[in-house]
Each structure stands twice: as structure tokens, then as C-alpha cells.
Amino acid sequence: MKELKILAVVASLVLVTFYGIEPYAHHVMHPEGKPADFKFSDLKNVDTSLKGDVTAGKESFVNNCTACHSLTADGFDPMMSDADSAAAYGVTPPDLSLAGRIYEKNFLANFIFDPVTATKVEHKYPANGSKVYPMPAYSWMGAQEIMNIVAYLESVSPKAIDEAGLASLAAKEERTLFDVSREQNAEVFKSACGRCHDMKYGGLSATTPKVTIQGYMGSTPPDLSQYIISRGSHYLDGFINNPQEYLHGTGMPRVGLSEQAQAEVIEYMTQVGDPKKTEREELGPKVLLYLLIFAILAYLWKRKIWSEVH
Amino acid sequence: MAEFKKADSMLEWFDQRLGVINFSKVMMTEYWIPKNINFLWAMGALLMMMFGVLLISGIFLLMYYKPDVALAFDSVNYTIMHDVAYGWLFRHIHAVGASVIFLVIYIHMFTGIYYGSYKKGREMIWLSGMLLFVLFSAEGFSGYMLPWGQMSYWAAYVITEIFGGIPVIGGDLVVWIRGNFYVSDSTLTRFFMLHVLLIPVVMLGAIAFHFYSLRFPHVNNEAGEFFDYDVEAEKYLAGDKKGSKVIPFWPVFLAKDFFVMGVFLIFFFYLVFYYYGFAMDPVNFDKADGLKTPTHIYPEWYFLWSYEVLRGFFFEMFGISGKDLGLMAFAFANGIFLVMPWLDRSPTVAPANQRPYFKIWFWLLMIDLIVLTIFGKLPPTGANAWVGFASSLSFIVLFLALPVITTLEAKKLGAK
Ligand code: HEM
């Protein structure tokens, strides 16, 4: 009884200290940002209720976009090498095969209308400033034409394979579910982040060469291999959705991912940055059970030995 | 050479050559411990076990770690964490173990203070314990640098910078410690040497000395009672186990320790698997970058209280700059526990709750240390800075007052 009292005193001192240096300190040092807004409701330049026409969209796309962007899913290969296009535009324009799937529709339409406001980098490209964003704004297009392009992009974009599909793919190719799922998520990462960021532990380098991106952004975008651990999924969820909210004045653009695509990117960052998560969670209970048995046996032995001296 | 007769058993064979029977008596079965103790007396055994855990997990890490600024980060975060089978487990055990061992050290230390186990013949136990504390602190600090993350780098920068405050030699000393003008590859490699060789070797010696210093005064007990160990031991050996005030180290004392270890290990491995972030700071998973100061720099939790004493004095007083005052206070805080046996002027060895003034002093100290620890992590702005100042000042005042308080207490108890 007395020992339990002592234990309670020790435990409460430890808990108070713990509360102060962990949850409370984190709360003070990393205040909550605004929750993610996957509708991008601040963007209102294009009427997204219009129904787009795929064939007309493809025509507009060929006329306006293929000079810079590839779209391999529909047979448009890149015009130049990654390094050359990076040299030409400052950053390698991404392949748009997945664009229709991974970007949220309202964001995508408004991005085509005016990339600078959509990505929230006005501070880097002020109106009538000397620096010009590499991709032209298509504000001269009517909303209908923009929605045609969006419809086209959506139609060519391969659909995401669901869990069951991945499982049967894994079985067919004799690979683990982890590997095929990571491969699928990697594609999303490459399309959305891969022109700027390395993912070294996943074997990916940014398509834009280091010196070029450094000149384009003013700083080198970090290798994201360990960011799932250093920032945590909660922060990433808010940050990717709206970087300016978390790093005021940062050069990192708002990328405009849909809720699902963003979850896939974060899942990929977890698969690369913390690949032993499953192993850890499986081993934990076994070790704890073993120790519990040890503690019980130790208690019984102690009782036996001490019954002789008390 | 002595004459050897043919041994009848393996035990005898070894006994003839190594005196194992006598040795185990002296070390185990006839090494006497008071019976009147609670689980707080198991902390020493826990520390020994944790040291073993750190040693073994450290050796495994050492097989893949590379002490070079270009390789260190990836060797830990990629090779050990991703590539090597169960490398992550060893790293988690090592990092969480290094953090949790300080919790046990602090409990051990404050148990000693609470029960007055540092005086009346136990001074050398206390001093050797404090030596171990210093060594463990140096070990923790040098180890934290090895993964070469942002916190590794900036904590190393801030802590080595402290030595620059020493008059006259300060500037040169910092360069000497770092092996360069800034924290660099030479700094990493020498701290690696300290972490895996010099400090652990000295630690082994210090542990042996700590144990040896326990032999003559014996460990204290819950009542602070002094009694004749020979008489009590004889009673025990004669079969009066219930009446004797002592128990043998093996098996009786250790039987209880094993149970405490079992409970502790459940707690420890829970942290290893599910809650390790407090010991492996997320910020340290960003690679060291000397050009990018992190928004918040703080040391590991176990250094927070003395770090806060360093930061607490942030303005000029008596014509001395805040920085210098902080350094002086920091030096005071790190040295003062060492002289604890001579600050307590009362001859009474008893638990604090039976000492009218010391009791209050003890709990004030605990509160002050907790406040210092918590505010040591928070950004030192606004009201936080003043809380830091007040608690740093209280810390110093508490220790300056201790001789007076205990003298008065001795008078009061003596007069009764
Ligand atoms: C002789 C025994 C030891 C050896 C061989 C050893 C070896 C190592 C090695 C190679 C590392 C770098 C890998 C890593 O960061 O995880 C490391 C890290 C570390 N060690 Fe030790 N170590 C020993 C004992 C200790 C002790 C007793 C302490 C506790 C005070 C300690 C505290 C640390 C800390 C805090 C880290 C950084 C952990 C991290 O951030 O992951 N080490 N040790």
C-alpha cells in the first residue's frame, strides 16, 4: 500500500513534467493552422458548373499546352529533355497525365485561368513586376474553353487502382502489396512534387536540375525523404494544402491537390520515410506480452522469496 | 605453487582456481542490504540494466554508423532505420533508453536527497554518483550530436558556445573543443570518439567505484536507522530471517528488483514501440544545416532545468551582463548538487517527511525544478522570461538557504 502511494507521487511528478515538455510545449511552439480547404473556395474566376467537352478540350490542349507539357497517357511525349525544358522555363513543366485526377477541379480550372493567384505566389510575381511566371495565364479563354480542357484532362487520366485491385496486382506480379501501393503513390508524388523535390530514400530526384531550381525558386526545395517524421502528417496535411498559411512568404506554391491525391502523397511520404511502421506495430504487442509474463513470474518469485523474511 | 587436489565437481574446479564460492558470498549471498526499503531502492539495479541495454544497442548501432558529416545523417536514418534488419529497433531502444535512463537517474538522485542518503559516512557514494551523472550527461550530449540532424548541430553549437563565456581562455577553449572555428566534421568525429570509447570506459570504472563506495557505509533504509550489520547478519544466517533487519543481495534483494525491472521494461518498451518522439526529436530528422537556424532550439529534456537557469538571467544586474550572470548561475547549478553533503548541516538521517524544515525545502526544490524544466523548453518571451528568471533565482536561493535551514532544524530537533 505504502509503495503504491510512493509510486503515485513519483508518477504524478513525472506526468506533470511530461505534460509541460511534450503536449503543452508543442501546442505553444506549433500553433494550429487553418484546417485544409479542399474546395479552394477562395478561387472564383471560372464557373466550374459548366460541362466540358472532351474533344474540344483536346483541341485547345494541343493548341495551347503541348509546347511545354507532355501528356504521355494520351501519346504526347515531351518536346525536350527535362534539363532543357528546365533551362527554357526555369522549372521542368510537369507531365499532365495525372492532372485530371490529382488536382481538385476548381483549383485546376482557376490555375489555367491564372496560375499565380491559384498557387498563391503573387509575392514573387507581382503584377507588372520584372519577373514573369513561366506558364502564361489563360484568362483570355472563356470559362467554357477552360472547362473543356479540364474535361479532357479528366478523361485521359488513368483512374486510381483501389485496395482490392492493388492486392490482385500484387498477387499477379508476385510483389508485396506495400510495393505496388508505394509505386502507385509515387506516380502522384512525381506528377505533383517531382519537378522540385527529391525523394532520395525513394530513389527519386527532382526533374529540374539543382542549379536551375535554385535560380528559379531562390532556395533549393528540400529532399522530402524524412519530412513525414520531422513534420508529421498533421502538419503536412495543412501545409501542402496552403503553404503560405504555415510558412509565410515561402516560394513553395499551393499545388492544389484533391483530398484523395494529397492523402496518397502523404501515404507515399510515410511509405518512404517510415517503412518499418507495420513491422513496428506488429512486433510491439508481442514484446509487451512477453514482458508482462516476465513481470508476473517475477512477482510470484518475489512473493515466494520474501514470504521467508517477512 | 599451492597444491591442487583433483576436483569432484565443476564448481570445485572453478573454486580452486578462482575462489568463486567465496567471491559469490562476498558479492551476493552474504552482501547485506537492509530489509526496510521500498521500490525506490531498485533504481540502482534499473540503472545497471539500462546501462547494459545502452551498451548492447550502442554496439549494434556502431556497426553501421559513419562519423562523417557527409555520411552520418543517412547512415542513421537510412542504413540503420531502413536497410539493416531490426536496425530501427536498436535505434529506438538506444535513443529511448538514453532518455529514460535520465528519468531513473533523477528518481535515484532525489530518493537519495529525500532520505538523506548522502551524509554521515555516505559522502563518497554521493560523490561517485554525481561523477556518474556528469559522465552520463556528457555521454547523452555527445550521442545526441551523432545523427547530425538540425538539433544535433544547433544544440552542439549552443552548448560549446557556453564555454566561450569563461574569462580569458573562453574563445580559445571553444575552438579547442570544436577542433575548428565552428561546429564541423572534426567536432563530430571527436564527439564520436568520446561517445563510444572514452566516456563509456570511464563510466565502467565509475560504476565499479560507486558500488565499492557502498560496501562500508551500506545503503540507507526507509527510516534512516543505523544498526550493527554483523549482529543482524549473524541472526539471518542463524535462521532468524524474519527477526533480522537485513537480507542478502542475492536472492532476496534482487528478487524484488527483477519484479521492478519487469514493470519498468513494460513501460520502456511501450515507449520504444509507440511513443519515441520525445527521445528522437522530430526536428532532428532535418539534416544539419549551419545556415538555417531552427525556430526553437532546446536541449534534450534532462538538460532543460539547467538550460533554463542559463537563460533565466536575461538582463544586466550589478553591472554584470545578463549573459555572464546566466553563465555564473549555470555553473552554480551544475556544481551545487556535488556539495549537497556539506550544505545539509543537520546530522539527522531521516526521510524528509520527518524533518520539519527540510521537508518544505525538498518539495519547493521539486516544484522549482519542474517549473524550470517546463519553461526551459518554452520560447523565452514575454511572461515566460520572467517565470524563468524567478525560478532560476529561487533555485539559487534555495541552495544558499539550505545550510541555514538545516542548522535551525538541527537546533529545533536537538532542543526537543
Ligand atoms: C558504450 C556504450 C554506447 C555505445 C557504443 C553507443 C553508441 C552510439 C552510437 C553509434 C550512436 C549513433 C546512432 C544513433 O544516433 O542512434 C549513439 C547515439 C546516441 N547515444 Fe549512445 N552509445 C553508448 C552509450 C550511451 C549512453 C550510456 C547514453 C546515455 C546517456 C547514450 C546516449 C545516446 C544518445 C542520446 C544518442 C542519440 C540517439 C538518437 O538521436 O538517435 N549512449 N550511441
Short mmCIF file of N, CA and C in Angstrom, two decimals, chain B residues 233-374:
data_model
loop_
_atom_site.label_atom_id
_atom_site.label_comp_id
_atom_site.label_asym_id
_atom_site.label_seq_id
_atom_site.Cartn_x
_atom_site.Cartn_y
_atom_site.Cartn_z
N ALA B 233 23.38 -9.78 10.50
CA ALA B 233 23.74 -10.82 9.54
C ALA B 233 23.82 -12.18 10.23
N GLU B 234 24.39 -12.17 11.43
CA GLU B 234 24.51 -13.42 12.17
C GLU B 234 23.13 -14.00 12.47
N LYS B 235 22.23 -13.09 12.86
CA LYS B 235 20.86 -13.51 13.12
C LYS B 235 20.28 -14.20 11.89
N TYR B 236 20.48 -13.55 10.75
CA TYR B 236 19.92 -14.09 9.50
C TYR B 236 20.50 -15.46 9.20
N LEU B 237 21.83 -15.57 9.33
CA LEU B 237 22.48 -16.84 9.00
C LEU B 237 22.09 -17.93 9.98
N ALA B 238 21.78 -17.51 11.23
CA ALA B 238 21.38 -18.50 12.22
C ALA B 238 19.95 -18.97 11.99
N GLY B 239 19.27 -18.37 11.00
CA GLY B 239 17.93 -18.86 10.67
C GLY B 239 16.81 -17.91 11.08
N ASP B 240 17.13 -16.87 11.84
CA ASP B 240 16.08 -15.93 12.24
C ASP B 240 15.88 -14.91 11.12
N LYS B 241 15.38 -15.38 9.99
CA LYS B 241 15.27 -14.50 8.83
C LYS B 241 14.23 -13.41 9.05
N LYS B 242 13.16 -13.76 9.79
CA LYS B 242 12.10 -12.78 9.99
C LYS B 242 12.53 -11.70 10.97
N GLY B 243 13.31 -12.09 11.98
CA GLY B 243 13.71 -11.13 13.00
C GLY B 243 14.86 -10.23 12.57
N SER B 244 15.66 -10.68 11.62
CA SER B 244 16.84 -9.92 11.21
C SER B 244 16.45 -8.67 10.43
N LYS B 245 17.28 -7.62 10.59
CA LYS B 245 16.98 -6.39 9.86
C LYS B 245 17.60 -6.36 8.49
N VAL B 246 18.32 -7.45 8.14
CA VAL B 246 18.97 -7.44 6.83
C VAL B 246 18.52 -8.61 5.97
N ILE B 247 18.77 -8.44 4.67
CA ILE B 247 18.52 -9.50 3.71
C ILE B 247 19.75 -9.60 2.81
N PRO B 248 20.01 -10.78 2.25
CA PRO B 248 21.15 -10.86 1.33
C PRO B 248 20.80 -10.27 -0.03
N PHE B 249 21.83 -9.74 -0.69
CA PHE B 249 21.67 -9.16 -2.03
C PHE B 249 21.03 -10.18 -2.98
N TRP B 250 21.59 -11.39 -2.96
CA TRP B 250 21.01 -12.48 -3.73
C TRP B 250 20.57 -13.57 -2.79
N PRO B 251 19.40 -14.13 -2.91
CA PRO B 251 18.39 -13.83 -3.92
C PRO B 251 17.35 -12.80 -3.46
N VAL B 252 17.36 -12.42 -2.19
CA VAL B 252 16.19 -11.69 -1.67
C VAL B 252 16.04 -10.29 -2.28
N PHE B 253 17.13 -9.50 -2.19
CA PHE B 253 17.04 -8.13 -2.71
C PHE B 253 16.75 -8.14 -4.21
N LEU B 254 17.49 -8.98 -4.95
CA LEU B 254 17.32 -8.99 -6.40
C LEU B 254 15.97 -9.53 -6.84
N ALA B 255 15.37 -10.40 -6.01
CA ALA B 255 14.05 -10.92 -6.37
C ALA B 255 13.08 -9.77 -6.56
N LYS B 256 13.16 -8.81 -5.66
CA LYS B 256 12.27 -7.66 -5.78
C LYS B 256 12.67 -6.80 -6.98
N ASP B 257 13.99 -6.64 -7.16
CA ASP B 257 14.45 -5.84 -8.29
C ASP B 257 13.98 -6.40 -9.62
N PHE B 258 13.97 -7.73 -9.74
CA PHE B 258 13.53 -8.31 -11.00
C PHE B 258 12.09 -7.95 -11.30
N PHE B 259 11.28 -7.95 -10.25
CA PHE B 259 9.88 -7.58 -10.46
C PHE B 259 9.79 -6.12 -10.91
N VAL B 260 10.53 -5.24 -10.22
CA VAL B 260 10.52 -3.82 -10.61
C VAL B 260 11.01 -3.68 -12.05
N MET B 261 12.05 -4.42 -12.40
CA MET B 261 12.56 -4.38 -13.78
C MET B 261 11.48 -4.80 -14.76
N GLY B 262 10.74 -5.85 -14.41
CA GLY B 262 9.68 -6.33 -15.30
C GLY B 262 8.67 -5.23 -15.58
N VAL B 263 8.22 -4.56 -14.53
CA VAL B 263 7.24 -3.48 -14.70
C VAL B 263 7.86 -2.34 -15.51
N PHE B 264 9.09 -2.01 -15.17
CA PHE B 264 9.77 -0.92 -15.87
C PHE B 264 9.93 -1.24 -17.36
N LEU B 265 10.27 -2.49 -17.66
CA LEU B 265 10.50 -2.86 -19.06
C LEU B 265 9.23 -2.75 -19.89
N ILE B 266 8.08 -3.04 -19.25
CA ILE B 266 6.82 -2.88 -19.98
C ILE B 266 6.66 -1.42 -20.37
N PHE B 267 6.88 -0.54 -19.41
CA PHE B 267 6.82 0.91 -19.66
C PHE B 267 7.83 1.30 -20.74
N PHE B 268 9.06 0.81 -20.61
CA PHE B 268 10.13 1.18 -21.53
C PHE B 268 9.81 0.74 -22.97
N PHE B 269 9.39 -0.52 -23.12
CA PHE B 269 9.14 -0.99 -24.48
C PHE B 269 7.85 -0.42 -25.06
N TYR B 270 6.94 -0.03 -24.20
CA TYR B 270 5.79 0.70 -24.73
C TYR B 270 6.30 1.96 -25.42
N LEU B 271 7.20 2.68 -24.76
CA LEU B 271 7.76 3.90 -25.36
C LEU B 271 8.53 3.58 -26.64
N VAL B 272 9.32 2.52 -26.61
CA VAL B 272 10.14 2.16 -27.76
C VAL B 272 9.27 1.94 -29.01
N PHE B 273 8.12 1.29 -28.81
CA PHE B 273 7.31 0.96 -29.98
C PHE B 273 6.30 2.04 -30.35
N TYR B 274 5.75 2.71 -29.33
CA TYR B 274 4.61 3.57 -29.64
C TYR B 274 4.80 5.03 -29.33
N TYR B 275 5.81 5.39 -28.55
CA TYR B 275 5.90 6.80 -28.17
C TYR B 275 7.36 7.20 -28.01
N TYR B 276 8.06 7.29 -29.12
CA TYR B 276 9.50 7.52 -29.07
C TYR B 276 9.87 8.95 -29.45
N GLY B 277 8.88 9.73 -29.91
CA GLY B 277 9.17 11.07 -30.43
C GLY B 277 9.85 11.98 -29.41
N PHE B 278 9.56 11.78 -28.12
CA PHE B 278 10.15 12.65 -27.10
C PHE B 278 11.66 12.43 -27.00
N ALA B 279 12.11 11.23 -27.40
CA ALA B 279 13.54 10.94 -27.30
C ALA B 279 14.25 11.14 -28.64
N MET B 280 13.49 11.10 -29.72
CA MET B 280 14.07 11.32 -31.04
C MET B 280 13.34 12.52 -31.62
N ASP B 281 13.84 13.69 -31.31
CA ASP B 281 13.10 14.90 -31.65
C ASP B 281 12.87 15.00 -33.16
N PRO B 282 11.61 15.26 -33.57
CA PRO B 282 11.30 15.36 -35.00
C PRO B 282 12.24 16.32 -35.73
N VAL B 283 12.56 17.45 -35.07
CA VAL B 283 13.42 18.44 -35.73
C VAL B 283 14.75 17.82 -36.14
N ASN B 284 15.19 16.81 -35.41
CA ASN B 284 16.48 16.20 -35.71
C ASN B 284 16.43 15.30 -36.95
N PHE B 285 15.25 15.17 -37.55
CA PHE B 285 15.16 14.42 -38.80
C PHE B 285 15.30 15.34 -40.01
N ASP B 286 15.61 16.62 -39.76
CA ASP B 286 16.09 17.50 -40.82
C ASP B 286 17.60 17.50 -40.71
N LYS B 287 18.26 17.33 -41.82
CA LYS B 287 19.72 17.26 -41.80
C LYS B 287 20.33 18.57 -41.32
N ALA B 288 21.46 18.46 -40.59
CA ALA B 288 22.14 19.64 -40.06
C ALA B 288 22.40 20.65 -41.17
N ASP B 289 22.11 21.91 -40.88
CA ASP B 289 22.33 22.98 -41.84
C ASP B 289 22.79 24.22 -41.08
N GLY B 290 24.08 24.51 -41.18
CA GLY B 290 24.67 25.61 -40.41
C GLY B 290 24.16 26.98 -40.81
N LEU B 291 23.42 27.05 -41.93
CA LEU B 291 22.96 28.36 -42.38
C LEU B 291 21.50 28.60 -42.01
N LYS B 292 20.87 27.56 -41.44
CA LYS B 292 19.43 27.66 -41.21
C LYS B 292 19.15 27.40 -39.73
N THR B 293 19.04 28.46 -38.94
CA THR B 293 18.78 28.30 -37.51
C THR B 293 17.34 27.85 -37.30
N PRO B 294 17.12 26.76 -36.56
CA PRO B 294 15.73 26.36 -36.29
C PRO B 294 15.02 27.43 -35.45
N THR B 295 13.69 27.48 -35.59
CA THR B 295 12.92 28.48 -34.86
C THR B 295 13.11 28.33 -33.35
N HIS B 296 13.09 27.10 -32.88
CA HIS B 296 13.25 26.86 -31.44
C HIS B 296 14.44 25.92 -31.25
N ILE B 297 15.38 26.34 -30.42
CA ILE B 297 16.48 25.44 -30.09
C ILE B 297 16.35 25.08 -28.62
N TYR B 298 16.32 23.78 -28.34
CA TYR B 298 16.26 23.36 -26.94
C TYR B 298 17.03 22.07 -26.82
N PRO B 299 17.62 21.81 -25.64
CA PRO B 299 18.35 20.56 -25.46
C PRO B 299 17.39 19.43 -25.14
N GLU B 300 17.92 18.23 -24.97
CA GLU B 300 17.12 17.10 -24.52
C GLU B 300 16.46 17.44 -23.19
N TRP B 301 15.35 16.79 -22.86
CA TRP B 301 14.55 17.20 -21.71
C TRP B 301 15.34 17.23 -20.41
N TYR B 302 16.31 16.29 -20.27
CA TYR B 302 17.01 16.19 -18.98
C TYR B 302 17.98 17.33 -18.74
N PHE B 303 18.27 18.12 -19.76
CA PHE B 303 19.12 19.29 -19.53
C PHE B 303 18.30 20.58 -19.40
N LEU B 304 16.98 20.47 -19.55
CA LEU B 304 16.18 21.69 -19.62
C LEU B 304 16.29 22.55 -18.37
N TRP B 305 16.31 21.92 -17.19
CA TRP B 305 16.32 22.74 -15.97
C TRP B 305 17.58 23.59 -15.89
N SER B 306 18.74 23.00 -16.23
CA SER B 306 19.95 23.81 -16.11
C SER B 306 20.06 24.80 -17.28
N TYR B 307 19.49 24.43 -18.41
CA TYR B 307 19.44 25.34 -19.55
C TYR B 307 18.60 26.57 -19.20
N GLU B 308 17.51 26.33 -18.46
CA GLU B 308 16.65 27.45 -18.07
C GLU B 308 17.35 28.36 -17.07
N VAL B 309 18.17 27.76 -16.19
CA VAL B 309 18.94 28.59 -15.26
C VAL B 309 19.90 29.49 -16.06
N LEU B 310 20.45 28.91 -17.14
CA LEU B 310 21.35 29.69 -18.01
C LEU B 310 20.62 30.85 -18.67
N ARG B 311 19.37 30.58 -19.12
CA ARG B 311 18.63 31.62 -19.84
C ARG B 311 17.92 32.59 -18.91
N GLY B 312 17.72 32.13 -17.65
CA GLY B 312 16.88 32.88 -16.72
C GLY B 312 17.33 34.31 -16.48
N PHE B 313 18.64 34.51 -16.42
CA PHE B 313 19.14 35.87 -16.16
C PHE B 313 19.37 36.56 -17.49
N PHE B 314 18.36 37.32 -17.90
CA PHE B 314 18.44 37.84 -19.26
C PHE B 314 18.69 39.35 -19.30
N PHE B 315 18.88 39.96 -18.13
CA PHE B 315 19.15 41.41 -18.16
C PHE B 315 20.30 41.73 -17.21
N GLU B 316 20.88 42.90 -17.42
CA GLU B 316 22.05 43.29 -16.65
C GLU B 316 21.67 43.59 -15.20
N MET B 317 22.52 43.10 -14.27
CA MET B 317 22.32 43.44 -12.85
C MET B 317 23.69 43.69 -12.25
N PHE B 318 23.77 44.60 -11.34
CA PHE B 318 25.04 44.94 -10.67
C PHE B 318 26.16 45.15 -11.68
N GLY B 319 25.85 45.72 -12.81
CA GLY B 319 26.89 45.99 -13.81
C GLY B 319 27.43 44.74 -14.48
N ILE B 320 26.78 43.57 -14.27
CA ILE B 320 27.22 42.36 -14.97
C ILE B 320 26.17 42.04 -16.03
N SER B 321 26.62 41.69 -17.22
CA SER B 321 25.66 41.46 -18.30
C SER B 321 24.82 40.22 -18.01
N GLY B 322 23.61 40.20 -18.58
CA GLY B 322 22.72 39.06 -18.38
C GLY B 322 23.38 37.76 -18.78
N LYS B 323 24.13 37.80 -19.87
CA LYS B 323 24.76 36.60 -20.38
C LYS B 323 25.75 36.03 -19.35
N ASP B 324 26.57 36.93 -18.77
CA ASP B 324 27.55 36.48 -17.79
C ASP B 324 26.88 35.98 -16.51
N LEU B 325 25.82 36.67 -16.09
CA LEU B 325 25.08 36.21 -14.92
C LEU B 325 24.53 34.81 -15.15
N GLY B 326 23.97 34.62 -16.35
CA GLY B 326 23.42 33.32 -16.71
C GLY B 326 24.49 32.24 -16.62
N LEU B 327 25.68 32.55 -17.14
CA LEU B 327 26.77 31.58 -17.12
C LEU B 327 27.17 31.24 -15.69
N MET B 328 27.22 32.27 -14.85
CA MET B 328 27.59 32.04 -13.45
C MET B 328 26.54 31.17 -12.77
N ALA B 329 25.28 31.49 -13.02
CA ALA B 329 24.20 30.70 -12.42
C ALA B 329 24.24 29.26 -12.93
N PHE B 330 24.55 29.11 -14.20
CA PHE B 330 24.63 27.79 -14.82
C PHE B 330 25.74 26.97 -14.17
N ALA B 331 26.88 27.60 -13.97
CA ALA B 331 28.00 26.92 -13.32
C ALA B 331 27.60 26.52 -11.90
N PHE B 332 26.92 27.43 -11.21
CA PHE B 332 26.45 27.15 -9.86
C PHE B 332 25.52 25.94 -9.85
N ALA B 333 24.53 25.96 -10.77
CA ALA B 333 23.53 24.89 -10.81
C ALA B 333 24.17 23.53 -11.07
N ASN B 334 25.18 23.52 -11.94
CA ASN B 334 25.79 22.24 -12.27
C ASN B 334 26.73 21.73 -11.20
N GLY B 335 27.24 22.65 -10.37
CA GLY B 335 28.19 22.21 -9.35
C GLY B 335 27.56 21.96 -7.99
N ILE B 336 26.41 22.57 -7.74
CA ILE B 336 25.92 22.66 -6.36
C ILE B 336 25.48 21.31 -5.78
N PHE B 337 24.92 20.44 -6.65
CA PHE B 337 24.47 19.16 -6.12
C PHE B 337 25.64 18.33 -5.57
N LEU B 338 26.82 18.61 -6.14
CA LEU B 338 28.00 17.88 -5.72
C LEU B 338 28.29 18.08 -4.23
N VAL B 339 28.05 19.28 -3.73
CA VAL B 339 28.41 19.58 -2.33
C VAL B 339 27.23 19.43 -1.39
N MET B 340 26.17 18.83 -1.87
CA MET B 340 24.98 18.56 -1.05
C MET B 340 25.32 18.07 0.37
N PRO B 341 26.23 17.08 0.51
CA PRO B 341 26.52 16.57 1.86
C PRO B 341 27.00 17.65 2.82
N TRP B 342 27.60 18.70 2.31
CA TRP B 342 28.14 19.72 3.21
C TRP B 342 27.22 20.92 3.35
N LEU B 343 26.19 20.97 2.49
CA LEU B 343 25.22 22.05 2.62
C LEU B 343 24.19 21.70 3.68
N ASP B 344 23.93 20.40 3.81
CA ASP B 344 22.97 19.95 4.82
C ASP B 344 23.71 19.87 6.16
N ARG B 345 23.45 20.84 7.04
CA ARG B 345 24.21 20.94 8.29
C ARG B 345 23.57 20.13 9.42
N SER B 346 22.48 19.44 9.13
CA SER B 346 21.82 18.69 10.21
C SER B 346 22.36 17.26 10.24
N PRO B 347 22.67 16.74 11.43
CA PRO B 347 23.18 15.38 11.50
C PRO B 347 22.09 14.32 11.35
N THR B 348 20.82 14.74 11.35
CA THR B 348 19.74 13.76 11.28
C THR B 348 19.70 13.04 9.94
N VAL B 349 19.72 11.72 9.96
CA VAL B 349 19.45 10.97 8.74
C VAL B 349 18.05 10.40 8.88
N ALA B 350 17.10 11.01 8.14
CA ALA B 350 15.72 10.57 8.24
C ALA B 350 15.02 10.99 6.97
N PRO B 351 13.93 10.31 6.62
CA PRO B 351 13.20 10.76 5.43
C PRO B 351 12.70 12.19 5.63
N ALA B 352 12.60 12.93 4.53
CA ALA B 352 12.26 14.35 4.62
C ALA B 352 10.97 14.59 5.37
N ASN B 353 10.00 13.69 5.27
CA ASN B 353 8.72 13.96 5.93
C ASN B 353 8.83 13.97 7.45
N GLN B 354 9.99 13.48 7.98
CA GLN B 354 10.18 13.55 9.43
C GLN B 354 11.08 14.71 9.83
N ARG B 355 11.41 15.56 8.84
CA ARG B 355 12.28 16.71 9.14
C ARG B 355 11.49 17.99 8.85
N PRO B 356 11.10 18.71 9.88
CA PRO B 356 10.14 19.80 9.73
C PRO B 356 10.53 20.86 8.68
N TYR B 357 11.79 21.30 8.63
CA TYR B 357 12.14 22.36 7.68
C TYR B 357 12.60 21.79 6.34
N PHE B 358 13.40 20.72 6.43
CA PHE B 358 13.93 20.13 5.21
C PHE B 358 12.82 19.65 4.29
N LYS B 359 11.74 19.17 4.91
CA LYS B 359 10.58 18.71 4.16
C LYS B 359 10.10 19.79 3.19
N ILE B 360 9.94 21.00 3.74
CA ILE B 360 9.45 22.11 2.91
C ILE B 360 10.46 22.43 1.82
N TRP B 361 11.73 22.46 2.24
CA TRP B 361 12.79 22.75 1.27
C TRP B 361 12.76 21.75 0.12
N PHE B 362 12.63 20.48 0.45
CA PHE B 362 12.66 19.43 -0.58
C PHE B 362 11.55 19.61 -1.60
N TRP B 363 10.32 19.83 -1.11
CA TRP B 363 9.21 19.93 -2.07
C TRP B 363 9.28 21.22 -2.87
N LEU B 364 9.79 22.29 -2.26
CA LEU B 364 9.99 23.52 -3.03
C LEU B 364 11.00 23.28 -4.15
N LEU B 365 12.05 22.55 -3.82
CA LEU B 365 13.06 22.25 -4.84
C LEU B 365 12.43 21.45 -5.99
N MET B 366 11.62 20.46 -5.64
CA MET B 366 10.99 19.66 -6.70
C MET B 366 10.12 20.54 -7.60
N ILE B 367 9.32 21.39 -6.97
CA ILE B 367 8.45 22.26 -7.77
C ILE B 367 9.29 23.17 -8.66
N ASP B 368 10.35 23.73 -8.06
CA ASP B 368 11.19 24.64 -8.82
C ASP B 368 11.83 23.94 -10.01
N LEU B 369 12.30 22.73 -9.79
CA LEU B 369 12.95 22.00 -10.90
C LEU B 369 11.95 21.68 -12.01
N ILE B 370 10.72 21.36 -11.62
CA ILE B 370 9.71 21.07 -12.64
C ILE B 370 9.38 22.33 -13.43
N VAL B 371 9.23 23.44 -12.72
CA VAL B 371 8.95 24.70 -13.42
C VAL B 371 10.10 25.03 -14.36
N LEU B 372 11.34 24.89 -13.86
CA LEU B 372 12.50 25.17 -14.72
C LEU B 372 12.49 24.28 -15.96
N THR B 373 12.21 23.00 -15.75
CA THR B 373 12.22 22.06 -16.88
C THR B 373 11.18 22.46 -17.92
N ILE B 374 9.97 22.76 -17.46
CA ILE B 374 8.91 23.09 -18.41
C ILE B 374 9.22 24.39 -19.16
#
